[in-house]
Coordinates of C-alpha atoms in Angstrom, one line a residue:
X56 CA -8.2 -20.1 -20.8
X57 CA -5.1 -18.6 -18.6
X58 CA -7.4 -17.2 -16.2
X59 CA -8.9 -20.8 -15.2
X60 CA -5.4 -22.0 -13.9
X61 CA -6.5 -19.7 -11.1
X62 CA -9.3 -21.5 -10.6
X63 CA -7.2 -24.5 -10.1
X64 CA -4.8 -22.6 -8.3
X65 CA -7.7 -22.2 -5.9
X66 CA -8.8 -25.4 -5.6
X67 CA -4.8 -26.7 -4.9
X68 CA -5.1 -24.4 -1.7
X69 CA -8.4 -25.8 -0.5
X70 CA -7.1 -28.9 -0.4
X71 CA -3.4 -28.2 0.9
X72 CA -5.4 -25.9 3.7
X73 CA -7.6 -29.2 4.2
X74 CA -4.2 -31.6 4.2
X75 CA -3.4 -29.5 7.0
X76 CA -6.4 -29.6 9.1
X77 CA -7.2 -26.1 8.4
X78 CA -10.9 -24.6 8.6
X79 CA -12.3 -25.1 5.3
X80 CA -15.0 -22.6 6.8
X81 CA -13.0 -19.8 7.3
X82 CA -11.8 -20.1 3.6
X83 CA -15.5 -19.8 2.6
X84 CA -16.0 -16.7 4.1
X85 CA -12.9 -15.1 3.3
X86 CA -13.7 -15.9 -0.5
X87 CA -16.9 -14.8 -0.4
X88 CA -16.1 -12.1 1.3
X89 CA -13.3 -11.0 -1.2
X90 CA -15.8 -11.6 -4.0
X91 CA -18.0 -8.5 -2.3
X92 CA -14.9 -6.4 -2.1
X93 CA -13.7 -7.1 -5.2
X94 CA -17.8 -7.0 -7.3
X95 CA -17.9 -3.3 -5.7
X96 CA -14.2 -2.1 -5.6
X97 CA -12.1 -4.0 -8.0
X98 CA -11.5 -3.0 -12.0
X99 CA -13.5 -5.8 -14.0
X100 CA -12.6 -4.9 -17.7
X101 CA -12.0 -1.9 -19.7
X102 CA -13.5 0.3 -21.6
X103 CA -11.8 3.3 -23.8
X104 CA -12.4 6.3 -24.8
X105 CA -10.0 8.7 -27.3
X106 CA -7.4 9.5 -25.1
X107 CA -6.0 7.2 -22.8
X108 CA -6.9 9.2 -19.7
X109 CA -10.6 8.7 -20.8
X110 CA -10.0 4.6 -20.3
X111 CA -12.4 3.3 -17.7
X112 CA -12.2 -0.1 -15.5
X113 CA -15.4 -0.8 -14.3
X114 CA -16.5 -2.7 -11.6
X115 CA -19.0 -5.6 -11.8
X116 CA -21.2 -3.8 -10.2
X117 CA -20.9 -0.6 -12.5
X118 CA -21.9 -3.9 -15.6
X119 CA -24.4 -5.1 -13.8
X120 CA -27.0 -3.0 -15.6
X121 CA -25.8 -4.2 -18.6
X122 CA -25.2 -7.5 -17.7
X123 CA -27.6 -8.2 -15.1
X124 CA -26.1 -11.9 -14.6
X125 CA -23.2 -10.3 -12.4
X126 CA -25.6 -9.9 -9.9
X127 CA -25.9 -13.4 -9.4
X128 CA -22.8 -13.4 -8.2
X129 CA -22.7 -10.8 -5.6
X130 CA -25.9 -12.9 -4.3
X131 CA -24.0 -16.4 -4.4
X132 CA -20.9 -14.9 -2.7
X133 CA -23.6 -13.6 0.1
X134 CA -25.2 -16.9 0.6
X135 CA -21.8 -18.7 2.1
X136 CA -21.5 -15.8 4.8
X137 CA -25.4 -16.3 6.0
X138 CA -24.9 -20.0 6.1
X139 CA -21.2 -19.8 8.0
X140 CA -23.0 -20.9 11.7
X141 CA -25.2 -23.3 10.0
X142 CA -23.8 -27.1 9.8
X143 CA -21.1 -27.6 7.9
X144 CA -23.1 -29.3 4.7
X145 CA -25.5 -26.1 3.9
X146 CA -22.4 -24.0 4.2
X147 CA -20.5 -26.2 1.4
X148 CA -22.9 -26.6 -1.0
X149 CA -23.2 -22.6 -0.8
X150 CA -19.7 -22.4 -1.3
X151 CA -19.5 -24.9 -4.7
X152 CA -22.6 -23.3 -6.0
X153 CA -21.3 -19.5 -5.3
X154 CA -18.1 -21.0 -7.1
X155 CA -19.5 -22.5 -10.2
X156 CA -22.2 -19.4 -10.3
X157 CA -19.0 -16.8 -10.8
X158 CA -17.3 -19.3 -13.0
X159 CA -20.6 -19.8 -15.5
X160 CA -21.0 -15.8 -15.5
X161 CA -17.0 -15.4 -16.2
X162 CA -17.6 -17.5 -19.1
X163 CA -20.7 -15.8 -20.3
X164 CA -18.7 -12.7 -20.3
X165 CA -15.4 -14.0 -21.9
X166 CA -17.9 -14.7 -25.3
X167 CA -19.1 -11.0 -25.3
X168 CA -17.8 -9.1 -28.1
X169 CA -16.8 -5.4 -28.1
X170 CA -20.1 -2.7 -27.9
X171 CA -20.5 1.4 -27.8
X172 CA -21.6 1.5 -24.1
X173 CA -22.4 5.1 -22.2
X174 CA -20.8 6.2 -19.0
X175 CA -23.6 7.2 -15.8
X176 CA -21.5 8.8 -13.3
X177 CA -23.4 8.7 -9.7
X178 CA -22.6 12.0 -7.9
X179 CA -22.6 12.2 -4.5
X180 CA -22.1 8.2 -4.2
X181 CA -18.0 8.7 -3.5
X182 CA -18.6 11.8 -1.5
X183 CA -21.0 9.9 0.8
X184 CA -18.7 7.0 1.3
X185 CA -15.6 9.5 1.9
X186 CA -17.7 11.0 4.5
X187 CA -18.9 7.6 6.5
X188 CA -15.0 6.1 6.3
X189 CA -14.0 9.2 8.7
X190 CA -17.0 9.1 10.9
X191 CA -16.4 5.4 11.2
X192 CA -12.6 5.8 12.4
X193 CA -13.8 8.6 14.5
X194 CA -16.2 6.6 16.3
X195 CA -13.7 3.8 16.0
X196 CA -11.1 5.4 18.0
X197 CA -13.7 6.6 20.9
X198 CA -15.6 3.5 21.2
X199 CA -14.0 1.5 23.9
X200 CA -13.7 4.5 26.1
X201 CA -17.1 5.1 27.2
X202 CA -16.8 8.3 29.2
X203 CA -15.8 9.7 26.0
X204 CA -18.0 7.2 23.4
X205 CA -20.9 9.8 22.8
X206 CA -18.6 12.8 22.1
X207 CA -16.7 10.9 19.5
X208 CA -20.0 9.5 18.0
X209 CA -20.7 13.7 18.1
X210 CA -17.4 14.3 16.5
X211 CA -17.8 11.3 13.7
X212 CA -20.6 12.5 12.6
X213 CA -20.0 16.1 12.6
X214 CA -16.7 15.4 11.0
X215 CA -18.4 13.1 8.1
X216 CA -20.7 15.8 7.3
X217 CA -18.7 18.5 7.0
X218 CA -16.5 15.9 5.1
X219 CA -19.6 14.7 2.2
X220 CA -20.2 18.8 2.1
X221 CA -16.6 19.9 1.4
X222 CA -16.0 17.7 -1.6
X223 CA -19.5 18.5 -2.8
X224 CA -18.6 22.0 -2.5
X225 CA -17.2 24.0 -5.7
X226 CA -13.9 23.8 -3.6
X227 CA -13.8 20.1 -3.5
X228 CA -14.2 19.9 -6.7
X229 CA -11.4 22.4 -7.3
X230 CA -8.7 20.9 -5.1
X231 CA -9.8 17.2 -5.5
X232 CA -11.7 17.4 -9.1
X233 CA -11.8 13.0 -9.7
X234 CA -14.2 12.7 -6.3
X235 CA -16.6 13.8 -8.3
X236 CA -18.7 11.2 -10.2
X237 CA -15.6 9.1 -9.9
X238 CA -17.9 5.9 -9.5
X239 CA -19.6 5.3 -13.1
X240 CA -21.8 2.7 -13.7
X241 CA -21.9 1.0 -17.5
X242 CA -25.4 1.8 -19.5
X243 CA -26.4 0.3 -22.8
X244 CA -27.0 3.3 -25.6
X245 CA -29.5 3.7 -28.3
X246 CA -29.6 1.4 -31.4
X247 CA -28.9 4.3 -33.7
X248 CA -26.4 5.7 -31.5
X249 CA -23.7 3.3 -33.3
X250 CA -24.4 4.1 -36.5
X251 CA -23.8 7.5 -35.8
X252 CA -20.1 6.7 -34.5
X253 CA -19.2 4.6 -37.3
X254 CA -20.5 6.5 -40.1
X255 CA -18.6 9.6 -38.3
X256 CA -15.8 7.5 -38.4
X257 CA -15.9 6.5 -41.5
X258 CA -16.3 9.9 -42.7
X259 CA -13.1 11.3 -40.6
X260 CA -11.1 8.3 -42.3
X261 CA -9.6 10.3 -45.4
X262 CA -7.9 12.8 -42.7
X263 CA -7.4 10.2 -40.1
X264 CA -5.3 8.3 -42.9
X265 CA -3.1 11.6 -43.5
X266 CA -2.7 11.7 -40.0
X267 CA -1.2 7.9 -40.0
X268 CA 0.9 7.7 -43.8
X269 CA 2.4 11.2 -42.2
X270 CA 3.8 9.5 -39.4
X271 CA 4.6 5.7 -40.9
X272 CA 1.2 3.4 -39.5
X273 CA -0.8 1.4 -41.3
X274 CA -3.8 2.7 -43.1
X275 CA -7.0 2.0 -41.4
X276 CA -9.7 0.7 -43.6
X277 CA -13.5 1.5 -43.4
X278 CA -15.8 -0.3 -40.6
X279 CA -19.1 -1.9 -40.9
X280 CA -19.9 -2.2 -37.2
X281 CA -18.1 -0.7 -34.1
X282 CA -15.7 -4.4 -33.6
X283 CA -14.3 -3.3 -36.7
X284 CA -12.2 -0.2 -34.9
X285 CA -10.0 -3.1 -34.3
X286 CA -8.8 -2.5 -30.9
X287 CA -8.8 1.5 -32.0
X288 CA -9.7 4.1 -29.6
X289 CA -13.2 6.0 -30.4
X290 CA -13.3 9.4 -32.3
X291 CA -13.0 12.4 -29.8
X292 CA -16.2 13.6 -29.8
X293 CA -18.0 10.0 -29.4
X294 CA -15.6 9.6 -25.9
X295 CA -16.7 13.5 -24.9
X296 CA -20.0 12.7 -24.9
X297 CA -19.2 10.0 -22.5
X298 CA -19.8 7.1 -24.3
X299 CA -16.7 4.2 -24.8
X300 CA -16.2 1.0 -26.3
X301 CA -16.5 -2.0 -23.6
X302 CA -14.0 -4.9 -24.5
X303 CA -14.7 -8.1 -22.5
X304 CA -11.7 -10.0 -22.8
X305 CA -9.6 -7.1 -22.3
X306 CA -9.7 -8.2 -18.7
X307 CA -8.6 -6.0 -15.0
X308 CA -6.9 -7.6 -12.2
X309 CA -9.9 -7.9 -10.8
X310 CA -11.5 -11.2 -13.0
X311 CA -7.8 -12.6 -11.1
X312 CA -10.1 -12.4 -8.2
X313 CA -13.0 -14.1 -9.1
X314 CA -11.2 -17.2 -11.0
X315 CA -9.1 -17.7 -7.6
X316 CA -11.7 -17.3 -5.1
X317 CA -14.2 -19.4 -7.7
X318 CA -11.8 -22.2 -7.4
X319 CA -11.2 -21.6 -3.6
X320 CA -14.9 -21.5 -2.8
X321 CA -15.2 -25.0 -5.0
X322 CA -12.2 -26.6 -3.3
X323 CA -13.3 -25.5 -0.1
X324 CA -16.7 -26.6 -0.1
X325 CA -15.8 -29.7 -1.8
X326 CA -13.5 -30.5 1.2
X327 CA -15.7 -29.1 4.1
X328 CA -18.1 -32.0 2.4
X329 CA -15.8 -34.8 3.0
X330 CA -14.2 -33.6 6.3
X331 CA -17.2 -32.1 8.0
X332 CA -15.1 -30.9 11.0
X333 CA -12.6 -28.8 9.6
X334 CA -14.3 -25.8 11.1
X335 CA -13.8 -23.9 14.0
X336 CA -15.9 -21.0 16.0
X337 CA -13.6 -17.8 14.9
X338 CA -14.4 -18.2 11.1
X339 CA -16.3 -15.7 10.4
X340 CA -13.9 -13.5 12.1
X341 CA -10.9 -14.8 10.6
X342 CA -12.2 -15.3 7.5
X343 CA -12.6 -11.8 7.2
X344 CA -9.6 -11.0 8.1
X345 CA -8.3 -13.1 5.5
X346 CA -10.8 -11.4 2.7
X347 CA -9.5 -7.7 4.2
X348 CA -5.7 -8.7 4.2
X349 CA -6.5 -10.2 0.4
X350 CA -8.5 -7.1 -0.5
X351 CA -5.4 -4.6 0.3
X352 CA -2.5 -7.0 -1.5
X353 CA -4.7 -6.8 -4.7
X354 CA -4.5 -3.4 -5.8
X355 CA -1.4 -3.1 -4.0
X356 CA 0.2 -5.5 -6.7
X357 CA -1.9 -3.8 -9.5
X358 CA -1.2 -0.1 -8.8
X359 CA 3.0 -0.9 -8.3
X360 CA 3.0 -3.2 -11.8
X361 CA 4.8 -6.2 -9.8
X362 CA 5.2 -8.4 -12.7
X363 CA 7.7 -11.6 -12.7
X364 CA 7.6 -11.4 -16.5
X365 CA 9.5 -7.7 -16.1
X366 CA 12.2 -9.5 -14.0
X367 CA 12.6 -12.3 -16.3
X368 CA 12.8 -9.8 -19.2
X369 CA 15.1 -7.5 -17.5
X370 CA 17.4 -11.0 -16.6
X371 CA 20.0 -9.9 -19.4
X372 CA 20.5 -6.5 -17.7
X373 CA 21.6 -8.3 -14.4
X374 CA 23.8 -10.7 -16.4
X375 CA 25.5 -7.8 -18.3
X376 CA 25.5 -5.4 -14.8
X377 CA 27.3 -9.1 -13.2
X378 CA 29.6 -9.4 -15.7
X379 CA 30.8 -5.6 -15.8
X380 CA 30.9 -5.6 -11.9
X381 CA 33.6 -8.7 -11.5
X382 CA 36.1 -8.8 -11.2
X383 CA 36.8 -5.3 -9.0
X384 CA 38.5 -2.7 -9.8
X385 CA 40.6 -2.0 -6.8
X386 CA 41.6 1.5 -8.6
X387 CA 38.5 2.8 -6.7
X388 CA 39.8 1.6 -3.4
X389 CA 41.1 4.9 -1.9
X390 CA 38.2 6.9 -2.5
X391 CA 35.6 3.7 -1.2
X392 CA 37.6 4.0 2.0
X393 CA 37.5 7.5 3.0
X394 CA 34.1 8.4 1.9
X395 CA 33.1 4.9 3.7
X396 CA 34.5 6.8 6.6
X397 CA 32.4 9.7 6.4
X398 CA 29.0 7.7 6.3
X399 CA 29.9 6.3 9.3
X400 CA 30.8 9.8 10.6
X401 CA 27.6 11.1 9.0
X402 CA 25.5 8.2 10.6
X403 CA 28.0 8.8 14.7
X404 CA 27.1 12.5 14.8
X405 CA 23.4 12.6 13.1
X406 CA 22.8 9.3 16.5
X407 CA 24.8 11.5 18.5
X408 CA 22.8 14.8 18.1
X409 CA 19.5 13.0 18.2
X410 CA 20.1 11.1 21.5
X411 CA 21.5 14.9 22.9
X412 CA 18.0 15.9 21.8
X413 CA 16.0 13.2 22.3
X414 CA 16.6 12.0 26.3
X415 CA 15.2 15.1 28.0
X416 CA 11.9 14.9 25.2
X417 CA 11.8 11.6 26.5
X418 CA 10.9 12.4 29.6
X419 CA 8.4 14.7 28.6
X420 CA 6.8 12.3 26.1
X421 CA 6.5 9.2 28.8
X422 CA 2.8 9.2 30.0
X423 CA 3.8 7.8 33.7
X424 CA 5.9 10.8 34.3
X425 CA 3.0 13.6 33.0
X426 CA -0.3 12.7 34.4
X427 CA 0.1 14.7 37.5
X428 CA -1.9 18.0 35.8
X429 CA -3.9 19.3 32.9
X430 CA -0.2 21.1 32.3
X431 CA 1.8 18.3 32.2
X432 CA -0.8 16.2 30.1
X433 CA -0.7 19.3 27.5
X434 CA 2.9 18.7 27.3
X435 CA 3.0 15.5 26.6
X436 CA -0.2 15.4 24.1
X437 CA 2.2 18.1 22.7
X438 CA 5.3 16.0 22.6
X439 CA 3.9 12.8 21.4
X440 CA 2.4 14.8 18.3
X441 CA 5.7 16.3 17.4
X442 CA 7.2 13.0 17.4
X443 CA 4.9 11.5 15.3
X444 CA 4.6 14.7 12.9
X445 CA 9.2 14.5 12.5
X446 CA 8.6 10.2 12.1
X447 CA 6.3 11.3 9.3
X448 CA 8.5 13.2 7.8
X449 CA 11.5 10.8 5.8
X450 CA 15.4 11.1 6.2
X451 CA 15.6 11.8 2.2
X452 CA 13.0 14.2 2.6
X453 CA 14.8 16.2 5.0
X454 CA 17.7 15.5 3.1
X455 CA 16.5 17.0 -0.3
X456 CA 15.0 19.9 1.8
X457 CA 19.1 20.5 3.2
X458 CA 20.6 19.9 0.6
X459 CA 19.0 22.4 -1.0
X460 CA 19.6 24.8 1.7
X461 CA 23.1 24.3 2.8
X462 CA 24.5 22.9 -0.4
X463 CA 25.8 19.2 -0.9
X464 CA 28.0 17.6 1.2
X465 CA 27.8 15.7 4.9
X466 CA 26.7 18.7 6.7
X467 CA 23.0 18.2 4.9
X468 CA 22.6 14.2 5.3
X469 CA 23.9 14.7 9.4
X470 CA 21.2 17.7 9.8
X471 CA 18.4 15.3 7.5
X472 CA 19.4 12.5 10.1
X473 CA 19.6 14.2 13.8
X474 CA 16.6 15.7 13.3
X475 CA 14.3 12.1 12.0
X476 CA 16.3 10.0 14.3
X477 CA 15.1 12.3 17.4
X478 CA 11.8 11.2 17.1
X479 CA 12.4 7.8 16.7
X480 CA 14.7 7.5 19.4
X481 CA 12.4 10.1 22.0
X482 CA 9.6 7.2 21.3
X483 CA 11.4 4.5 22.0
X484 CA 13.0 5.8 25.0
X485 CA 9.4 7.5 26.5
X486 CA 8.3 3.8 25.9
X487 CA 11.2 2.5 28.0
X488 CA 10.5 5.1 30.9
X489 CA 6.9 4.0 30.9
X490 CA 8.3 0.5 31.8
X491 CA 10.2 1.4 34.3
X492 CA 9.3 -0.5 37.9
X493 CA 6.8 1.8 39.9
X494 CA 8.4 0.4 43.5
X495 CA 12.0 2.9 43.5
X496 CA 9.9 6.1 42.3
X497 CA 7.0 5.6 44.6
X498 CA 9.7 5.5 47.3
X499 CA 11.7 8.4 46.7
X500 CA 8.6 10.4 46.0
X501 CA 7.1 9.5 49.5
X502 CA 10.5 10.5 51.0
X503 CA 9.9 14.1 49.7
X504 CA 12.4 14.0 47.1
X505 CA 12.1 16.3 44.5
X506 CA 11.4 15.4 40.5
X507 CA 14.6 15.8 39.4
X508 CA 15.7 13.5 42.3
X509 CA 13.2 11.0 40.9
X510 CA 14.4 10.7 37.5
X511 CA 18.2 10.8 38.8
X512 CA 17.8 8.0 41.3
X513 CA 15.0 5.7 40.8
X514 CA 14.3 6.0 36.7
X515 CA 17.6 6.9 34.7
X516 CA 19.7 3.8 36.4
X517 CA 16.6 1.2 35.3
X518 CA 16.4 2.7 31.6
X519 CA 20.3 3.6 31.0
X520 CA 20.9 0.2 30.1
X521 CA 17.9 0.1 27.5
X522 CA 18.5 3.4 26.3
X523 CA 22.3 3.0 25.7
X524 CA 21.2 -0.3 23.5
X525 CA 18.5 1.5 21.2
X526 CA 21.2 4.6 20.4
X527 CA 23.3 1.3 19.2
X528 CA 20.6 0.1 17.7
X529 CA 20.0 3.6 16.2
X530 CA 23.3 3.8 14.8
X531 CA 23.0 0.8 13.2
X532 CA 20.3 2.0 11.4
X533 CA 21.9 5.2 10.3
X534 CA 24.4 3.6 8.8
X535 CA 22.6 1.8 6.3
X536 CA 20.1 5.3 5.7
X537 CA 23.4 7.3 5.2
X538 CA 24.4 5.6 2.4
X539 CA 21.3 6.4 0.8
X540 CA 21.0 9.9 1.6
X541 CA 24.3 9.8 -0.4
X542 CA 22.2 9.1 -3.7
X543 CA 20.6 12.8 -2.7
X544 CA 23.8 14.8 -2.8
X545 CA 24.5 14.1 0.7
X546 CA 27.7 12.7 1.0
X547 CA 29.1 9.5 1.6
X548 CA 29.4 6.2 -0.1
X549 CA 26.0 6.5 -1.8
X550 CA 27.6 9.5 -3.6
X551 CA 30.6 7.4 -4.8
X552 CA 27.8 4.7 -6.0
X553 CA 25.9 7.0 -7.7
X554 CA 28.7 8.3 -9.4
X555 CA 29.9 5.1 -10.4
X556 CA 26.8 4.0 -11.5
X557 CA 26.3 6.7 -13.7
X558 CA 29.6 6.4 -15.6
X559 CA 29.0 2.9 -16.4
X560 CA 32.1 2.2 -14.3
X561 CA 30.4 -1.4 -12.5
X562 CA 33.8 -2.8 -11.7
X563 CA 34.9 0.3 -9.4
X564 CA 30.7 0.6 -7.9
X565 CA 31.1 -2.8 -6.7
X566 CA 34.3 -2.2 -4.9
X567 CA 31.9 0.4 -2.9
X568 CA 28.9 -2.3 -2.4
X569 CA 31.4 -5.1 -1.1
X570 CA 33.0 -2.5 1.4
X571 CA 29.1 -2.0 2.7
X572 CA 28.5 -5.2 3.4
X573 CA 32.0 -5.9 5.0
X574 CA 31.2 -2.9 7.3
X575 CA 27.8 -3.5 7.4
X576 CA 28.5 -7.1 9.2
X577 CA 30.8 -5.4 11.1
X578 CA 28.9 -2.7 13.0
X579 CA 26.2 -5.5 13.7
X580 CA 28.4 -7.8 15.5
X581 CA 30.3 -5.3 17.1
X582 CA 26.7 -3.4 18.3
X583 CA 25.1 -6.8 19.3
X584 CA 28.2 -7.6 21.5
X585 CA 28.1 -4.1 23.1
X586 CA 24.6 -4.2 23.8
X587 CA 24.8 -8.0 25.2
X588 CA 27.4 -6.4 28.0
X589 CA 25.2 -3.6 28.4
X590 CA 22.3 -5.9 29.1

């Protein structure tokens, strides 16, 4: 019953949206469209084997074969998309009936009871899709240049080839062993096939029992059919021969899907009925926009457990961490202060050493200034890449990595910090030179002046300004990454914090935290004043 609140849930959009004057259209095909994603890509259910690695989360299309009413579904979420340029009454009463189609086949499901189901892994299917994603960007990337469209179309292909063999290869399988078969779909197994399992299991009870008195849980008693394992786990050699046990209302965040975009396609439709002009002519793209953007928060929810519940639960900790903390401990007070003074010496000298670096790799990094030969070109394609590969690379990272190799201490988190904020700041300032005004360089240049003259006359004097406000900016942002990088052995207040934290001594830590924000709010005023004036 919980998961039909989404439902409602849904239909409360649809109608807010509609309140608003929103296109009730390019809800419909952003539902339907997240239905598609989410029948072929999101966990439905579960089903277990003996081990806990061996639980699987099929899709709804990897049930299908068993429960052929799914494909309903993916057909009713279709319908909606095909009818989106129709008028706007076929296109609503696909919507309500692709809605109450996933609803009926939710609730078909929910009565299923628990059966010994086989797994059919499809080899090659993940390999195959692996291999079109990359020749897609590829092509993706080359398309709108069209002196270059059919060598990239060359290079997609030859790139998802090689791509589909590599992981089919013995060394794919080696270095990436879950491609392989990693899409299963759910098949039904033999009538005497369960039988087998439970009289196995019955059989293996005596010594299973030994196994559970030895260690204090309940004694299991025998079973008739395979519901009676009683949410247990299959014998070993049942699950190695790739069969589980499918429990329907054991349920993935996937079945959250289909109850909310159920209800939304219902509300929706309902409302595009009433108020046949809430439409526009960009729904189909922005409803799939909307179904994309949907399709990546899902899973990103799932796979980082964000949970209210876990906050609510974990309320008493705060309380307890709030009460320890207040009032400070002013004990603490010296050694806040002079290790608050080295993170802001280790966040002055890692900007410092970066900007030293960075400015002349500006210059080779700005695309205005290196278009003149195949030479210069080289040098910039070179440039850029190296600061992309350093941006890649995190300040803790880097700070771990020092750390390691010049000990703990300031001297690591300055090196970790000089060296990440180079790229960051040679982009922003090759972006600044590229922005420059043509008029003062075209000038000089026609004059006869030399390069050097060029950037010293007519480029540095426009972008001084703007670079003198990002190394501000930069700083800023050091600050607050320097009292992390203190967490890592680096030095600075994050070290104090840590150590505090680890002692249990709250009161003294949060004589640390208040000096951060107090100098925190200080920098930003006093940077956002100094780059007003230099502005």
């Amino acid at each position: 019953m919980n998961m039909y609140i989404y439902t409602v849930v849904g239909i409360i959009i649809a109608v807010l949206s509609a309140l608003s004057r929103n296109s009730m259209r390019r809800l419909i095909v952003a539902a339907s469209a997240s239905l598609i994603i989410a029948f072929l890509a999101f966990p439905f259910t579960t089903s277990l084997g003996a081990l806990s690695r061996q639980t699987v989360m099929p899709t709804l299309a990897a049930i299908s074969a068993i429960f052929p009413l799914f494909i309903f579904v993916l057909l009713a979420a279709l319908v909606p998309l095909f009818t989106n340029r129709l008028n706007a009454r076929p296109s609503a009463i696909s919507a309500i009936i692709a809605g109450l189609v996933t609803l009926i086949s939710m609730a078909l499901w929910s009565g299923q009871s628990s059966k010994l189901v086989k797994l059919a892994p499809l080899y090659g299917l993940m390999e195959a899709i692996t291999g079109l994603i990359i020749a897609g960007l590829i092509v993706l990337i080359g398309w709108n240049r069209k002196n270059l469209r059919y060598l990239f179309l060359v290079l997609g292909l030859a790139a998802g080839i090689t791509s589909f063999w590599w992981l089919s290869s013995s060394l794919g399988e080696k270095y990436l062993p879950n491609v392989k078969g990693y899409y299963k779909v759910i098949t039904n197994v033999p009538s005497d096939t369960e039988e087998r399992i439970i009289k196995d299991f019955n059989e293996s009870l005596e010594a299973l029992n030994k196994q559970r008195k030895s260690i204090g849980l309940n004694l299991l008693e025998p079973i008739q059919n395979i519901t009676g394992l009683g949410g247990q786990k299959l014998p070993r050699a049942a699950a190695d021969e790739g069969l589980r046990l499918l429990e329907p209302k054991r349920l993935g965040y996937g079945s959250l899907v289909y109850f909310l975009m159920a209800g939304l396609l219902i509300g929706s439709g309902g409302m595009l009925l009433l108020k046949p002009k809430l439409r526009s002519e960009s729904d189909g793209i922005g409803g799939l926009m909307i179904a994309l953007l949907f399709s990546a928060l899902v899973p990103a929810f799932a796979a980082t457990d964000f949970s209210i519940q876990r906050i609510i639960k974990g309320w008493p900790f705060l309380q307890n961490f709030l009460d320890r903390s207040w009032p400070p401990n002013l004990d603490a007070l010296q050694q806040v202060a002079s290790q608050m003074l080295v993170t802001i010496e280790i966040a002055f000298l890692g900007t410092f050493l970066a900007a030293i670096f960075a400015l002349p790799l500006s210059f080779l990094a700005s695309r205005n200034l290196t278009q003149g030969n195949r030479f210069m070109r080289a040098i910039f394609i070179f440039t850029r890449s190296f600061f992309n590969v350093d941006r890649g690379i995190d300040t803790l990272i880097l700070a771990l990595v020092f750390v390691a190799a010049v000990g703990l201490g300031p001297f690591a988190g300055i090196l970790a910090m000089a060296i990440h904020s180079i790229a960051d700041l040679g982009k922003v300032f090759s972006e600044s030179i590229e922005n420059v005004d043509k008029g003062p360089i075209e000038a000089l240049e026609a004059a006869g002046a030399s390069g050097t003259n060029v950037v010293r006359w007519a480029i540095f004097p426009q972008v001084a300004p703007l670079l003198a406000s990002w190394v501000l900016y930069r700083f800023e942002i050091n600050f607050r990454v320097s009292i992390v990088l203190g967490l890592v052995g680096a030095g600075g207040i994050g070290f104090v914090i840590s150590e505090k934290m680890a002692s249990g001594q709250y009161d003294q830590m949060i004589v640390a935290i208040l000096a951060i924000i107090l100098v925190v709010n200080i920098i930003d005023f006093t940077s956002s004043w100094l780059r007003g004036k230099l502005m």
